[in-house]
Amino acid sequence: MKRFVVTSRVARLGPGMVLALSKEQVARRAGRLRQVKGGYEPTALIDFKNGEEFGIVRGAEFLNKAMLQDITPKDEAEKKAGKEGGQQTTEPPAPGGQTQPREGASPQDQS
C-alpha cells in the first residue's frame, strides 16, 4: 500500500481502486464506498480535499496523468515540507546596509 496526500484543491478517485481510509473518511463517503478485503472500493467518484491523506491498496494502475498532478506520495510530501520548514529567515539590514543589533545585546556583543 502506498500513502498519498492531496496537493491540489481537490483529487477525484473512482471505481477500480481499493483505498485505505480513516473512519472519518469512510463516514463522510459511506454512500459511495463498499467494504472489500483490504479496504474500501469507491462505487462512484469520490473527492478528497487539499491536505487529505489516503492509501491505495490496489488499483494504482488506474491513476492517470491528471490524477497524479493532484496527489503526491506521502513520503515525498514530507520530504518537501521538511525542506521548506527548515529554511531560516533573516531580518533585512537596517537602512544604510548596517545589520540591526540583537535585542538585549550589550555594546560589547555588538562589535
C-alpha positions as MATLAB code, in Angstrom:
seq = 'MKRFVVTSRVARLGPGMVLALSKEQVARRAGRLRQVKGGYEPTALIDFKNGEEFGIVRGAEFLNKAMLQDITPKDEAEKKAGKEGGQQTTEPPAPGGQTQPREGASPQDQS';
ca = [
       0.000    0.000    0.000;
       1.203    3.477   -0.834;
       0.016    6.575    1.031;
      -0.774    9.818   -0.763;
      -1.537   13.432    0.147;
      -3.794   15.666   -1.928;
      -1.680   18.606   -3.083;
      -4.169   20.325   -5.375;
      -7.510   21.837   -4.429;
      -9.280   18.504   -4.889;
      -8.473   14.987   -6.069;
     -11.115   12.707   -7.531;
     -10.837    8.897   -7.418;
     -13.258    6.285   -8.651;
     -14.171    2.623   -9.004;
     -11.466    0.038   -9.559;
      -9.287    1.091   -6.649;
      -9.136   -0.262   -3.123;
      -8.399    2.533   -0.689;
      -7.172    2.630    2.903;
      -9.214    5.328    4.628;
      -9.732    6.628    8.157;
     -13.047    6.052    9.924;
     -13.913    9.722    9.399;
     -13.202    9.491    5.669;
     -15.381    6.381    5.388;
     -18.218    8.007    7.335;
     -18.248   11.081    5.044;
     -18.333    8.898    1.925;
     -20.356    5.918    3.178;
     -22.898    6.108    0.343;
     -20.179    5.823   -2.301;
     -17.971    3.091   -0.790;
     -18.241   -0.620   -0.271;
     -16.030   -2.536    2.088;
     -13.823   -5.141    0.400;
     -10.845   -7.185    1.516;
      -8.061   -4.760    2.404;
     -10.062   -1.531    2.394;
     -12.847    0.285    0.599;
     -13.740    0.429   -3.070;
     -15.473    3.523   -4.432;
     -18.762    2.761   -6.174;
     -18.762    6.244   -7.723;
     -16.360    9.153   -7.983;
     -15.267   10.477   -4.602;
     -13.456   13.722   -3.832;
     -10.602   14.342   -1.414;
      -9.731   17.874   -0.264;
      -6.315   19.503   -0.186;
      -4.165   18.036    2.594;
      -6.239   14.880    2.968;
      -4.317   11.603    3.167;
      -5.347    8.186    1.919;
      -3.748    4.916    0.913;
      -4.100    2.944   -2.306;
      -4.093   -0.769   -1.534;
      -4.876   -1.920   -5.075;
      -5.581   -0.183   -8.347;
      -2.790    2.377   -8.508;
      -2.515    1.488  -12.193;
      -5.802    3.378  -12.668;
      -4.115    6.663  -11.719;
      -3.867    8.713  -14.879;
      -1.615   11.696  -15.535;
      -4.246   14.204  -14.432;
      -4.824   12.374  -11.140;
      -1.100   12.242  -10.456;
      -0.959   16.034  -10.701;
      -3.439   16.260   -7.814;
      -1.717   13.894   -5.372;
       1.804   13.330   -4.059;
       3.203   10.233   -2.367;
       3.214   10.990    1.370;
       6.943   10.332    1.780;
       7.747   12.878   -0.961;
       5.350   15.430    0.544;
       7.015   15.033    3.961;
      10.490   15.489    2.460;
       9.344   18.642    0.657;
       7.705   20.006    3.817;
      10.883   19.316    5.782;
      12.993   21.256    3.316;
      10.606   24.202    3.300;
      10.198   24.148    7.084;
      13.943   24.027    7.649;
      14.691   27.296    5.895;
      15.721   30.103    8.190;
      14.682   33.650    7.550;
      16.954   36.573    8.254;
      15.938   40.087    9.067;
      16.705   42.641    6.389;
      19.567   45.012    7.106;
      18.827   48.409    8.591;
      18.870   51.414    6.268;
      22.414   52.115    5.140;
      23.377   48.442    4.973;
      24.011   48.104    8.728;
      22.721   44.979   10.407;
      20.457   45.617   13.341;
      21.813   44.738   16.803;
      20.184   41.851   18.581;
      17.646   42.885   21.134;
      19.078   42.816   24.654;
      22.696   42.581   23.460;
      25.326   44.561   25.323;
      27.541   47.039   23.411;
      30.435   44.556   23.679;
      28.343   41.838   21.942;
      27.572   44.174   19.055;
      31.125   44.625   17.827;
];
